[in-house]
Every structure is written in C-alpha cells, then in structure tokens.
Short mmCIF file of C-alpha atoms in Angstrom, two decimals:
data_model
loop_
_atom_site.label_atom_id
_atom_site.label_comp_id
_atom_site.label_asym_id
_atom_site.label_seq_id
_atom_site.Cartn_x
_atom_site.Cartn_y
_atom_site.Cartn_z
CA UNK A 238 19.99 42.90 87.20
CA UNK A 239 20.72 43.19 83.28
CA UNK A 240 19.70 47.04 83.50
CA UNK A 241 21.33 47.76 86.26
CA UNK A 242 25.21 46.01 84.22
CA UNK A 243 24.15 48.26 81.10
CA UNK A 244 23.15 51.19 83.03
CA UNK A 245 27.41 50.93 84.14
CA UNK A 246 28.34 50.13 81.40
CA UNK A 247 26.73 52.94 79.29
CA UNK A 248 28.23 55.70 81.99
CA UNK A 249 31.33 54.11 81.77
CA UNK A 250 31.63 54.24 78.56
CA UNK A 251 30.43 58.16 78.12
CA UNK A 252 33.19 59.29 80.50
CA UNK A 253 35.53 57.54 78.30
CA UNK A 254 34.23 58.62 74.72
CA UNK A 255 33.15 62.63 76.14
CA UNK A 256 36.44 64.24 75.02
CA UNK A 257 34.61 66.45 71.94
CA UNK A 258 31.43 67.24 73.82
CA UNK A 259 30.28 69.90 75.75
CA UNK A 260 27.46 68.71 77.17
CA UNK A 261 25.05 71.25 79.91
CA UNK A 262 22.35 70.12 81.43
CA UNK A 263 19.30 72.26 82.17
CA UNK A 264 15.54 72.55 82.95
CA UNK A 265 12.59 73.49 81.00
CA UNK A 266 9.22 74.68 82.55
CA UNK A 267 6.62 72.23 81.46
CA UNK A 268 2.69 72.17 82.25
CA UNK A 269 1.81 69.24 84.72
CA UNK A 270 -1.21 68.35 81.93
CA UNK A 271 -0.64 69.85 78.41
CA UNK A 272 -4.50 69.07 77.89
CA UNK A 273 -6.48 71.21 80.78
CA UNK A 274 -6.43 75.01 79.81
CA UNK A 275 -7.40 75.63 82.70
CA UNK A 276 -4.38 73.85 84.52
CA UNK A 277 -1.45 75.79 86.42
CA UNK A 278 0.48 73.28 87.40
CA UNK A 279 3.93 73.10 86.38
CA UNK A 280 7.77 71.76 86.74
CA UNK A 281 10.82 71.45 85.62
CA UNK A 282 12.00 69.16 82.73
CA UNK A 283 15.37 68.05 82.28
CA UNK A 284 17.39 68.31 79.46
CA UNK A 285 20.97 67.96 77.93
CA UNK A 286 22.21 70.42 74.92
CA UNK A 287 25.14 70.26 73.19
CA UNK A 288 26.57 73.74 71.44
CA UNK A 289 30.04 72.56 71.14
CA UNK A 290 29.69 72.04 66.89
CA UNK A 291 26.77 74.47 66.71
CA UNK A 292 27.54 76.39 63.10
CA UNK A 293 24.28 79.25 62.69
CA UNK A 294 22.00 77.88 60.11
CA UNK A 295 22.45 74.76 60.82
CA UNK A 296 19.66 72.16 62.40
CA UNK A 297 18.24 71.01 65.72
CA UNK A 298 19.25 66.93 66.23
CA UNK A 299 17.15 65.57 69.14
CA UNK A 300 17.68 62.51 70.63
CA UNK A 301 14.53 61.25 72.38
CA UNK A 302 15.38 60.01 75.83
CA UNK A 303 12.69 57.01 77.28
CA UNK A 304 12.20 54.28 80.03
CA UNK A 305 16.33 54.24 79.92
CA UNK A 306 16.93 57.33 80.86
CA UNK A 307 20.65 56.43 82.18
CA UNK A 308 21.85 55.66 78.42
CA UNK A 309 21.28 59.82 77.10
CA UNK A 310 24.14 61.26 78.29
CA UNK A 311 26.39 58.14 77.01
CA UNK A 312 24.23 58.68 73.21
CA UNK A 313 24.82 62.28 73.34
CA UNK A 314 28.51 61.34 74.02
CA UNK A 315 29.51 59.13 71.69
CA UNK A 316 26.94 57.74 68.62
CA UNK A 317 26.17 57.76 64.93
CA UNK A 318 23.51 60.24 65.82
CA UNK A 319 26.67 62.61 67.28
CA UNK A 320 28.39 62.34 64.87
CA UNK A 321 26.56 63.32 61.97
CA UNK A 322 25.29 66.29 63.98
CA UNK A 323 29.08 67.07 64.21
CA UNK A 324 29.56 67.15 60.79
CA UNK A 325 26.56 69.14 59.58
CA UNK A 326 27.09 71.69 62.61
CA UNK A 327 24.22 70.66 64.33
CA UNK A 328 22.73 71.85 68.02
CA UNK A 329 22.29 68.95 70.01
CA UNK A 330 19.64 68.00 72.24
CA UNK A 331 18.74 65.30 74.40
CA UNK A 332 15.39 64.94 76.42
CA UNK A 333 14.15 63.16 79.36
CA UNK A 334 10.97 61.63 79.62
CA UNK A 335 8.76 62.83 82.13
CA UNK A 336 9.33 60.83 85.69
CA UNK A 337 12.54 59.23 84.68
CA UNK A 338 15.67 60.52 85.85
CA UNK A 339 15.61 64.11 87.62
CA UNK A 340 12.47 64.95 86.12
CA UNK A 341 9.67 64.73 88.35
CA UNK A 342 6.46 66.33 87.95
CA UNK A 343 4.76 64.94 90.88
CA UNK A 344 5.28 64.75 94.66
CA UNK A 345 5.87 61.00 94.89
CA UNK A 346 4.55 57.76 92.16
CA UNK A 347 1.28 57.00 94.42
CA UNK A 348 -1.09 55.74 91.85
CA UNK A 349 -2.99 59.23 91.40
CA UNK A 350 0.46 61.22 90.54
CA UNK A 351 1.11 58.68 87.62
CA UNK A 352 -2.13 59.45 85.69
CA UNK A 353 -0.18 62.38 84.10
CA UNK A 354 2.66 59.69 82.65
CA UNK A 355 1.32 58.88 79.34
CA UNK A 356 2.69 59.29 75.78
CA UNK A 357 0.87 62.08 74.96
CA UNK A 358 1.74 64.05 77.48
CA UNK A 359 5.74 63.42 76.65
CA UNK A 360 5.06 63.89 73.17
CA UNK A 361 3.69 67.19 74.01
CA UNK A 362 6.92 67.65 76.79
CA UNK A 363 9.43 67.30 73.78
CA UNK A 364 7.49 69.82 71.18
CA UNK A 365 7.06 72.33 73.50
CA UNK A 366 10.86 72.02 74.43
CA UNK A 367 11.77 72.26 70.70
CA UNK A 368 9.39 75.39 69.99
CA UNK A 369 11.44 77.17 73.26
CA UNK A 370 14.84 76.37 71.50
CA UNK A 371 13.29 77.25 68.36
CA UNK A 372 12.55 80.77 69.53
CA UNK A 373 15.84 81.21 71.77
CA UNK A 374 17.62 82.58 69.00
CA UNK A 375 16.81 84.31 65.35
CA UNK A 376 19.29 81.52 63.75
CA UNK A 377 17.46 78.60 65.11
CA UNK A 378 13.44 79.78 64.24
CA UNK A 379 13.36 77.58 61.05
CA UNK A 380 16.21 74.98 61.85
CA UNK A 381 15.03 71.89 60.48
CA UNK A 382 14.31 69.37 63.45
CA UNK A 383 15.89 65.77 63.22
CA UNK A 384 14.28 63.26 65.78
CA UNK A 385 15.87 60.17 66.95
CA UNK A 386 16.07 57.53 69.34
CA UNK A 387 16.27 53.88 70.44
CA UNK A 388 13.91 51.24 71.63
CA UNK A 389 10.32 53.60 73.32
CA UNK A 390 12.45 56.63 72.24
CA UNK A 391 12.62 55.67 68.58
CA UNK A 392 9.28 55.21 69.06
CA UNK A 393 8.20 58.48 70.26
CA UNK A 394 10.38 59.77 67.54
CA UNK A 395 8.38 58.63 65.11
CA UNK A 396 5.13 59.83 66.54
CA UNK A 397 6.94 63.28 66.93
CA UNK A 398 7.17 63.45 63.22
CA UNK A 399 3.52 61.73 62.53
CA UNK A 400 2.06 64.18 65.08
CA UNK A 401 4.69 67.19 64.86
CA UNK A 402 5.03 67.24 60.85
CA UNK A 403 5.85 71.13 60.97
CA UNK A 404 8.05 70.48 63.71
CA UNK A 405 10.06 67.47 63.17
CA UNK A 406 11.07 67.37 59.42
CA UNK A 407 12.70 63.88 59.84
CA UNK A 408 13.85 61.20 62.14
CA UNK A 409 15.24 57.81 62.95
CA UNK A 410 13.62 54.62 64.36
CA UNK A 411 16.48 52.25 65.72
CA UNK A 412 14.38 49.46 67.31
CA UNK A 413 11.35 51.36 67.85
CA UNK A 414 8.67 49.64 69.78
CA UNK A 415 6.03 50.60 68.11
CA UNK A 416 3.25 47.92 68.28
CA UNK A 417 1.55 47.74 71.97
CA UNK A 418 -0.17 44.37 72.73
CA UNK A 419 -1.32 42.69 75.94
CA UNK A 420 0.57 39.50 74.88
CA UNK A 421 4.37 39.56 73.52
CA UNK A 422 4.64 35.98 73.49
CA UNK A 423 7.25 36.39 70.31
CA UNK A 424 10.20 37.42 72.12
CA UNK A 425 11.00 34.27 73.21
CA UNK A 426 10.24 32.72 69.86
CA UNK A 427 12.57 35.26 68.74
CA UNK A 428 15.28 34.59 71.23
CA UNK A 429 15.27 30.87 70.27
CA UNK A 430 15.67 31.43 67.10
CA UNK A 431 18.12 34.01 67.23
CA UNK A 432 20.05 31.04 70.34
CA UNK A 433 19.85 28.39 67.34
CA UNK A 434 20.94 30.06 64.35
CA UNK A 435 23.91 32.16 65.89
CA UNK A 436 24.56 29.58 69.08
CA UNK A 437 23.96 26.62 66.94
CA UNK A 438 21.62 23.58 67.46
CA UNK A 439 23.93 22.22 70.51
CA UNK A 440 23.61 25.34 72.23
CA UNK A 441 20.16 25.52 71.96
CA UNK A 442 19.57 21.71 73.24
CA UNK A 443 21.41 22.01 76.17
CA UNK A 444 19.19 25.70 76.71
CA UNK A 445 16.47 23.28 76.82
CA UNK A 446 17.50 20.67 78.83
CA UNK A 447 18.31 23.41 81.42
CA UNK A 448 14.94 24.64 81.49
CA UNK A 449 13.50 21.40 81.81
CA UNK A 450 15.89 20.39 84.66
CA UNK A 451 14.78 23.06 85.83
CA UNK A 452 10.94 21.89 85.31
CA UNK A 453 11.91 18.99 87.31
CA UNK A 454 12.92 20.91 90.39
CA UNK A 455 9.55 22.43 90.39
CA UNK A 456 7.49 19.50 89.56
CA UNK A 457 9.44 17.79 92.47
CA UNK A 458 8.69 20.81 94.82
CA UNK A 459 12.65 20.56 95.41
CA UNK A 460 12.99 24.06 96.22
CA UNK A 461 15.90 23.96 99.08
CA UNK A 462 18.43 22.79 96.17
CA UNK A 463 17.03 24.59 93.46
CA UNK A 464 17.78 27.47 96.26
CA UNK A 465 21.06 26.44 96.71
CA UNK A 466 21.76 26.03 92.72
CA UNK A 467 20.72 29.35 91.76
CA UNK A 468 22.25 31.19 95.00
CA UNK A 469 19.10 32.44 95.74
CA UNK A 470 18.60 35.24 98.48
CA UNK A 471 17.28 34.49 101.57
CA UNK A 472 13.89 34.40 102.39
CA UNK A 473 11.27 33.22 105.25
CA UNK A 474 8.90 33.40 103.19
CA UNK A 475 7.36 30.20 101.74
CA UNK A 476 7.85 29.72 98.28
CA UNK A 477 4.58 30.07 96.10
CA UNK A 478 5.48 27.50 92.85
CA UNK A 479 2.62 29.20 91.03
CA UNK A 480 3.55 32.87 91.07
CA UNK A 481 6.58 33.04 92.17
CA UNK A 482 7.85 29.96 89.22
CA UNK A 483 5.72 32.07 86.87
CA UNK A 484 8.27 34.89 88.01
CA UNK A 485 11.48 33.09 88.24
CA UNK A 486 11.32 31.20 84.94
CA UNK A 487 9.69 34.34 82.86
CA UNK A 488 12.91 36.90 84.28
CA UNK A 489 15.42 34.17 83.89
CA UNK A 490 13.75 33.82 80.07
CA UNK A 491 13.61 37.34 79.24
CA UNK A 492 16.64 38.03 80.97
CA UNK A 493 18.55 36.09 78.01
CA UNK A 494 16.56 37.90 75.88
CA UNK A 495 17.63 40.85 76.88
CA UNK A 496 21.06 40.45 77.45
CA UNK A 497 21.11 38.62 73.96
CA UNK A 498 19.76 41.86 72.29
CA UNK A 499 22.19 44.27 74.28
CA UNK A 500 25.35 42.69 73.60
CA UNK A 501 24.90 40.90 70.03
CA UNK A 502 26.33 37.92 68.77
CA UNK A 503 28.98 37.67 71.00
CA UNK A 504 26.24 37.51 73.60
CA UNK A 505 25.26 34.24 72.82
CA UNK A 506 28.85 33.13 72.75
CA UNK A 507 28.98 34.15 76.32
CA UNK A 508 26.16 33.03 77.12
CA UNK A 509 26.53 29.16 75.22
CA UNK A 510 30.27 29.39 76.63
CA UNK A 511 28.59 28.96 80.17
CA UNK A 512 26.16 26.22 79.03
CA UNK A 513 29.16 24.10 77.96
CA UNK A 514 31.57 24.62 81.04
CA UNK A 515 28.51 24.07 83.78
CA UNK A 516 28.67 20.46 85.41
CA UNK A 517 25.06 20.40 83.96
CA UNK A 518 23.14 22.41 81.36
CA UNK A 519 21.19 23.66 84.50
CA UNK A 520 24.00 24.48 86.59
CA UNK A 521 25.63 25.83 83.33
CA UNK A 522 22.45 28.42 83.37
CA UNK A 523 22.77 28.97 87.18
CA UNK A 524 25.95 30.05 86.84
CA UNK A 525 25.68 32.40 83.75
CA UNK A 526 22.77 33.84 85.52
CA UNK A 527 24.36 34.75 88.98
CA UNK A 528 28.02 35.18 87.51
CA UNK A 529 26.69 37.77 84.60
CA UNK A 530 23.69 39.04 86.15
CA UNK A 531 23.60 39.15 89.88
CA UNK A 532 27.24 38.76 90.79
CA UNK A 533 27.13 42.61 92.37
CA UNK A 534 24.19 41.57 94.42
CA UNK A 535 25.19 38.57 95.99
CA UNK A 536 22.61 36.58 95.12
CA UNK A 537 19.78 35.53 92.74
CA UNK A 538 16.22 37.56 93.68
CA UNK A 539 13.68 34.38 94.37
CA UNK A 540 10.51 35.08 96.15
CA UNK A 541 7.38 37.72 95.20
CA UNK A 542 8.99 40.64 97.00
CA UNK A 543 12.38 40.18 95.95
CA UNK A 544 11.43 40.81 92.31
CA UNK A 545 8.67 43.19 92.68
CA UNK A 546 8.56 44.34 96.17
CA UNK A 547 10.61 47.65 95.05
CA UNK A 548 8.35 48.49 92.39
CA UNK A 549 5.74 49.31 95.47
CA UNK A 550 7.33 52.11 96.93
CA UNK A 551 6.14 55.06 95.81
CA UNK A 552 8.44 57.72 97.10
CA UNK A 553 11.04 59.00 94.41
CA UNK A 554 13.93 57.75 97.01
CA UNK A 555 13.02 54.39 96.43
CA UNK A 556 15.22 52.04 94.71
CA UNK A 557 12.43 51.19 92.18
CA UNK A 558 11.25 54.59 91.29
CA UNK A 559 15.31 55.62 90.97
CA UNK A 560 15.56 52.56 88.42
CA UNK A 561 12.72 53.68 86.74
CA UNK A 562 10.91 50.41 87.48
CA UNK A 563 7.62 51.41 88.79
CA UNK A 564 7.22 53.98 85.72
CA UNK A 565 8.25 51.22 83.25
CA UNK A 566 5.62 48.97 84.93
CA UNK A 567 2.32 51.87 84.88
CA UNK A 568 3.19 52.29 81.01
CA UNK A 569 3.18 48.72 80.64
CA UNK A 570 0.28 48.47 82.32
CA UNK A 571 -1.44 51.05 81.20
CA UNK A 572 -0.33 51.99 77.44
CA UNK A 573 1.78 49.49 75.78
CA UNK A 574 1.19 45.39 77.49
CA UNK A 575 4.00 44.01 76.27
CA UNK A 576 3.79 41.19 79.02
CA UNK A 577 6.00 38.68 77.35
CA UNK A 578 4.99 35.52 77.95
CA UNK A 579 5.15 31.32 77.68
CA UNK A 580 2.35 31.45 75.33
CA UNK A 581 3.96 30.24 71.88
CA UNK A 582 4.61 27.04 71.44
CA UNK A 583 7.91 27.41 69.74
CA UNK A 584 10.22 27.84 72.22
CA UNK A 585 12.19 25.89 75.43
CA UNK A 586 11.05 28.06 78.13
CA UNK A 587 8.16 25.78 79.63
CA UNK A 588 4.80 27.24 79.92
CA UNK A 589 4.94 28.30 83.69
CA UNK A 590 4.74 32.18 82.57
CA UNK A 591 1.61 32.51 80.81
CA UNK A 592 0.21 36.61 79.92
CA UNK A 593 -2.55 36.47 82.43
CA UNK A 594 0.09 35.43 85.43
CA UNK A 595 2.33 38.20 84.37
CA UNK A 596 -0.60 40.67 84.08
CA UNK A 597 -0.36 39.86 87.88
CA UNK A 598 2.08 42.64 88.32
CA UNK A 599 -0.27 45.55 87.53
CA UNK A 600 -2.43 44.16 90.83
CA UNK A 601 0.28 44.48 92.66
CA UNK A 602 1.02 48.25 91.80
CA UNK A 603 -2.38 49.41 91.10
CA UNK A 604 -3.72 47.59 94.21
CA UNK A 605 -6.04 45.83 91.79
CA UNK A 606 -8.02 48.45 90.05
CA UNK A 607 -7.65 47.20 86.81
CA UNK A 608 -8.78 43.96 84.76
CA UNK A 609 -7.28 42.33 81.66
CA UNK A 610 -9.83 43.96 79.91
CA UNK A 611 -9.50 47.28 80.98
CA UNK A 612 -5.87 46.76 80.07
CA UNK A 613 -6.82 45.68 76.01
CA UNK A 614 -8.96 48.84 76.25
CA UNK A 615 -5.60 50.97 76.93
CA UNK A 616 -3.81 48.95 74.56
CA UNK A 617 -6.27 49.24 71.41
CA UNK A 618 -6.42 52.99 72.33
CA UNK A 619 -2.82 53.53 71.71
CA UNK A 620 -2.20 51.97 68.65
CA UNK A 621 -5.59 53.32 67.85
CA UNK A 622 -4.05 57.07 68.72
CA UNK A 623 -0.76 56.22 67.47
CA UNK A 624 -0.74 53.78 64.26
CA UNK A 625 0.84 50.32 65.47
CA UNK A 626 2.95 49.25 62.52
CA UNK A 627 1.56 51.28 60.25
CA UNK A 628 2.18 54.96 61.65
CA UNK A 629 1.17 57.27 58.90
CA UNK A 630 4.93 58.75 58.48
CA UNK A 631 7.34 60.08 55.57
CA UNK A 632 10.96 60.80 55.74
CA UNK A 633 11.67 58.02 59.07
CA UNK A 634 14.47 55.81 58.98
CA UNK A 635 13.68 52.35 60.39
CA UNK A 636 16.42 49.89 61.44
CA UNK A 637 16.39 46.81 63.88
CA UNK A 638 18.88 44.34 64.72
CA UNK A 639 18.21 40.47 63.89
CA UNK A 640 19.19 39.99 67.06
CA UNK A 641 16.55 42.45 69.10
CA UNK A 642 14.09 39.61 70.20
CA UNK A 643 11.60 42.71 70.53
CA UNK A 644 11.60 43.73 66.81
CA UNK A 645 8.08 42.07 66.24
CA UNK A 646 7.12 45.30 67.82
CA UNK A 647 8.84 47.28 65.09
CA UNK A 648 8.43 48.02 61.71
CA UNK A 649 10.42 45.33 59.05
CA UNK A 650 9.67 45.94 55.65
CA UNK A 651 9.07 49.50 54.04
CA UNK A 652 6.35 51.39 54.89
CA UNK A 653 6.54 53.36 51.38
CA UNK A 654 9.19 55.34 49.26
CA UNK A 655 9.78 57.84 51.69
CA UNK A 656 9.95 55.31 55.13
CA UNK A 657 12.04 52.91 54.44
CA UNK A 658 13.37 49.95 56.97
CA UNK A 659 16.42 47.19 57.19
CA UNK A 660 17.14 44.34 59.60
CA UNK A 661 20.92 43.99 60.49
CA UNK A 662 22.28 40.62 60.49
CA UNK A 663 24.62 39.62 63.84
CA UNK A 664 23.05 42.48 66.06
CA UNK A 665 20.60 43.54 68.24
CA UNK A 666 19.38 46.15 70.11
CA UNK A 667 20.43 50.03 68.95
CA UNK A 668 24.07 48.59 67.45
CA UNK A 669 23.82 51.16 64.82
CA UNK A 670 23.82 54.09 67.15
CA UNK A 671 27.33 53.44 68.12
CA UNK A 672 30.00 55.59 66.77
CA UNK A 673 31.40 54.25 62.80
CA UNK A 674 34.50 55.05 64.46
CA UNK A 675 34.13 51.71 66.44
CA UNK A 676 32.21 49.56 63.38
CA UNK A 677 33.88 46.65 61.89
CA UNK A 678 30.98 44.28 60.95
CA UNK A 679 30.76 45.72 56.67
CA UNK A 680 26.96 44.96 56.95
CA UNK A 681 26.14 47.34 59.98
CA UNK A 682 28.57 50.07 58.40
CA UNK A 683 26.27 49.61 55.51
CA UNK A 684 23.10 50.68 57.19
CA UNK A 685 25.28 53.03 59.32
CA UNK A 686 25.98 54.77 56.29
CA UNK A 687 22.37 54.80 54.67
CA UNK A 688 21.47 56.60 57.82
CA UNK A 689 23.64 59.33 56.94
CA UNK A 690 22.98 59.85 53.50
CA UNK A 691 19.10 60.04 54.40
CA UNK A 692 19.54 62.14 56.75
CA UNK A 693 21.64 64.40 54.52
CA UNK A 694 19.16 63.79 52.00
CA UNK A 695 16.10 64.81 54.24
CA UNK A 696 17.89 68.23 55.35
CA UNK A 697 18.02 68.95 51.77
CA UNK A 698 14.56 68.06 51.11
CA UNK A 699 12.26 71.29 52.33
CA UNK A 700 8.60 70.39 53.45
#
C-alpha cells in the first residue's frame, strides 16, 4: 500500500541523510491514564533525543511524532526542523505517540485496551516527557520549548502550545489536521482540482473516463475481468458490489490522493504519465495502481477482508496493529471522522463511497457498538475541547502545501498577528520539512525561510 512505499522510502532515506546525528533512543515512564489519581498503572514511552549540537542555554526542539510513527527517525535525521535546531544549538527530541511504534501501554488493541488512546492522553504523554527533560539538568529548567510536527503531529503541536502555554513557547503546524468531521468529502474535490490544474484538463478527462469504465464493470456485474484488470488477489469469497465497490473505488480514490500529496507535482506527472501509456484510461489506472502501489504484494487487495481483515487482529504481532492501522482506525472512529467520502458533487470518483458506507469500518472493529451519532458526539467534543480552525494560539507557524488534498482540515488564512499561515504552490504534504539543503522550487525556500526567521524571532520573544 501507499504507506507501506513511504514508510521505505522515509527509512531509506534517514540512513542516507544520518551522517551529523546522534540519535539514542530511550523510554520514559508514563501513567496508563494521566486523569485517575488514583491510577498506578504505568509503561514505558518511547523516545528519540538528539545531543549531538546541544550548546547549554540553548532550547528544547520537539518534533511531535503521530499515526506515522515510521517517518520520526527519518525527520529527526534530516529536515528544516534539524537544521535550525543545529544552528541555534538546540537538544533534540522526538516523541512517539502512545500505541504506535514500540510504545505500548496495553497488553494487546482488544477494544477495552484502546479506551486509553485519545488525544488528551498523548498531549499529556508529551508534557510530562518535556517537564522530565526539563528537570534532567540545571541548563535545560527554563529552555524555551519549540513544538513541531506534520500532518496529526502538527496538530498536536499546536494544542501543546494552546494547552501547554508555559511549556511550549512556540511551534510549527506543517499540514496540521486540525478540523475533525464525520464527513471529509473535500479531499477528493481537492485532488481533482489539484489533477486539473497541475495534470491539465486531458489528464483529468481520461481520470474520469477510467472511473467510469470502471462504473461500467460494476454496473455490468463483470467482476471476473475487472479481477483480471486490476490483478486482484485471490479470493473464494463472493464479491459484495455494495461494500466491497464502496471499498475498492474509495481506496483506489484516496489512494491518488494520497500519493498526490506525498510526492508533489511530479506525482501527478507520474501518475498522468500512466493514464496516457495504458491501452485504456482504465487499464492506464490499473496499471499505475498495481505497478506503483501493490507491485511488492503481488496483487491488488479486492474483497472485505483483504482491505480490512488485518485491522481485526488485536494482538500487537499483527500486521495491522504493526502498521498502525487499527490505532489509525479507533481515532478515526472515535475522535477525528475524517471518513472521506463520494459525497461532493465536484469530482470523477462516482458516488459508490458515500460517509455512511465508510462509517462501516468502525462496525467492523468495534463489533458494532457505536452509531453515526455516537460518532458526531466524539467528533463535536473534540473540536469542542480542542478549537477546530480556530485554536486559540499565538506564536504557531502554519503552512500547507496546495497540493495536500487534506488541507481543508487545516488552517489557510491568518489566525491573527502572532499565528500566521501560507499555502505553497506545486507541493503537498510536509515539503517544507525537508532539508533547504535539497530545495530548489524559490517559492518553498521562501516559506522555508519564514519558518526560520519566526522561529528565531519567537526564541527571542520571552512570554
């Protein structure tokens, strides 16, 4: 799957780039519930610190690990964030989120153990990790605290210094997903636009014609040769046209999305480059799909169990709770919705993947427990607790990529004087945490460099 190519490609690239860092990784004794006095539960939290360019005096950068854990190590490695903590002779820190990666608080991810996975309780994870570094040595009590981090992490960044604002003095919101609602039905709005303006107008038709080839093959029940086109696993299963359609066209949709945001402009070049050399638009798609996507598995993931069967194991040796699938899916279900679905009208993706069919997956995990109304509850309650798109912050940095179809979720415009946002033309997702060493492109150098001078401006500001 598209996680599973960046996940490789982000470790592949921190072996590369890790030639300045000296990078430990260690554990931190956290309380199982940060809320119950009364609680004496505990384990250990991962972290990674970095004393390598440590000068005394000088601050405490964090980078806020999330749902993509794999990606913390490569940011600590090699980034923007790096290097301006290089040159102001920073300690750097990186955290993991409670039940991603090695940090497990709970026996297994049986539907009791994940009650204690929420926001708050991470939130609370990461300040009581800073406090224990702030007290590990005289030099470091009143180091000023820089938060940052990408995608969920940039958002709990940003609540760090809107909950924490005598512990986090400043931080950085690189496409922060900040807004939680039940129905994200403008990322693919978002990804046609962004297919049509940077793919052009031919690109974009034949994107459509392939989904509604596609259509075609489902209105016509041809499923053997819509099999065989895709490359499709095996499976004795019959094939359910509702659910499992609703499944197959809504990952194939958000799939381009995704892999649109990760990899930028060129992205779309790929991905119109395949559209263009297929026998068909449709076969153009099926091969981009398998070739890009699911070339290392051997075949395409078709049927109900193929594409969420893993997420139903709940021991932490499963493949799903190693990928950090099942987590991503109880957040989603319980905290943050984000079910993005056929919905809008303004897009070619058909209409075969509406909210309430891809609500579906919470069923499956929470053994159907929960209703779509239960689920707006959770939702309202967390931008209730945590501000939507209008957090209540001061001195955060908020940047997005055109590119991210997500960014609907993040903040656009200024929030006032002291929270200030931009939108970078030709990229997506978290393009300007990479290195300046490796930036061409003058208008992401641009915002590259704003980043610095606020941050150098914040360390000079005191509270």
């Amino acid at each position: 799957m598209v996680g599973k190519f960046l996940q490789a490609f982000l470790v592949i690239g921190a072996l590369a780039a890790c030639v300045r860092c000296e990078i430990n990784i260690r554990t931190f004794t956290q309380p199982l519930d940060h809320f119950d006095e009364s609680g004496t539960k505990t384990w250990d939290n991962t972290y990674y610190i970095d004393e390598s360019f440590y000068k005394p005096g000088g601050p405490i950068f964090v980078y806020v690990g999330d749902m993509q854990f794999f990606s913390t190590y490569a940011r600590l490695s090699s980034s923007h964030f790096t290097d301006i903590a290089r040159e102001v002779g920073a300690l750097l820190v990186g955290t993991e989120h409670r039940y991603f990666g090695n940090s497990h608080p709970v026996p297994d991810l049986s539907v009791n153990n994940l009650a204690y996975m929420t926001t708050s309780q991470a939130l609370e994870d990461i300040a009581a990790l800073i406090r224990y570094i702030r007290s590990s040595s005289p030099y470091l009590e009143k180091a000023k605290v820089i938060a940052a981090g990408m995608g969920q992490g940039g958002a709990l960044a940003t609540w760090l210094r809107q909950g924490y604002p005598d512990l986090i003095h400043a931080a950085w919101a690189s496409s922060a997903k900040l807004n939680a609602v039940l129905n994200n039905e403008k990322f693919l709005t978002t990804t046609a636009e962004s297919v049509k303006i940077y793919g052009g107008l031919l690109c974009y038709d034949r994107m459509a014609k392939a989904f509604s080839m596609l259509e075609d093959k489902f209105q016509g029940r041809d499923f053997t040769q819509l099999m065989e086109i895709f490359k499709m696993c095996p499976n004795n299963d019959d094939f359910d046209d509702e659910v499992a359609g609703a499944l197959f066209f809504g990952t194939l949709a958000t799939t381009i999305g995704v892999y649109i945001g990760q990899l930028h402009a060129p992205g779309i070049t790929s991905f119109c480059g395949f559209l263009e050399k297929g026998e068909d638009p449709m076969k153009g798609l099926s091969d981009w799909y398998y070739n890009v996507i699911h070339r290392a598995q051997g075949c395409v993931p078709g049927s109900i169990d193929d594409r969420i069967g893993i997420y139903m194991d709940s021991h932490w040796s499963s493949a799903g709770a190693q990928s950090g699938g099942r987590q991503q899916l109880w957040q989603i279900c319980n905290e943050f919705g984000w079910f993005r679905s056929s919905d809008a009208p303004d897009h070619p993706f058909g209409n075969r993947f509406p909210y309430r069919v891809m609500f579906e997956q919470c069923g499956f995990l929470l053994n159907w427990t929960m209703t779509i109304d239960d689920a707006q509850k959770k939702i309202d309650n967390t931008n209730a607790l945590f501000g939507g798109l209008s957090p209540k912050v001061t001195r955060v940095y908020f940047t997005n990529g055109e590119l991210h179809s997500d960014k609907s979720l993040s903040v656009l415009q200024d929030l006032n004087d002291e929270a200030p946002a931009d939108v970078i033309p030709y990229f997506g997702y978290g393009a300007d945490f990479m290195s300046m060493d490796t930036t061409t492109n003058a208008g992401l150098r641009r915002i590259q460099e704003r980043v610095r001078s606020l941050i150098l401006q914040w360390l000079a500001t005191d509270n």
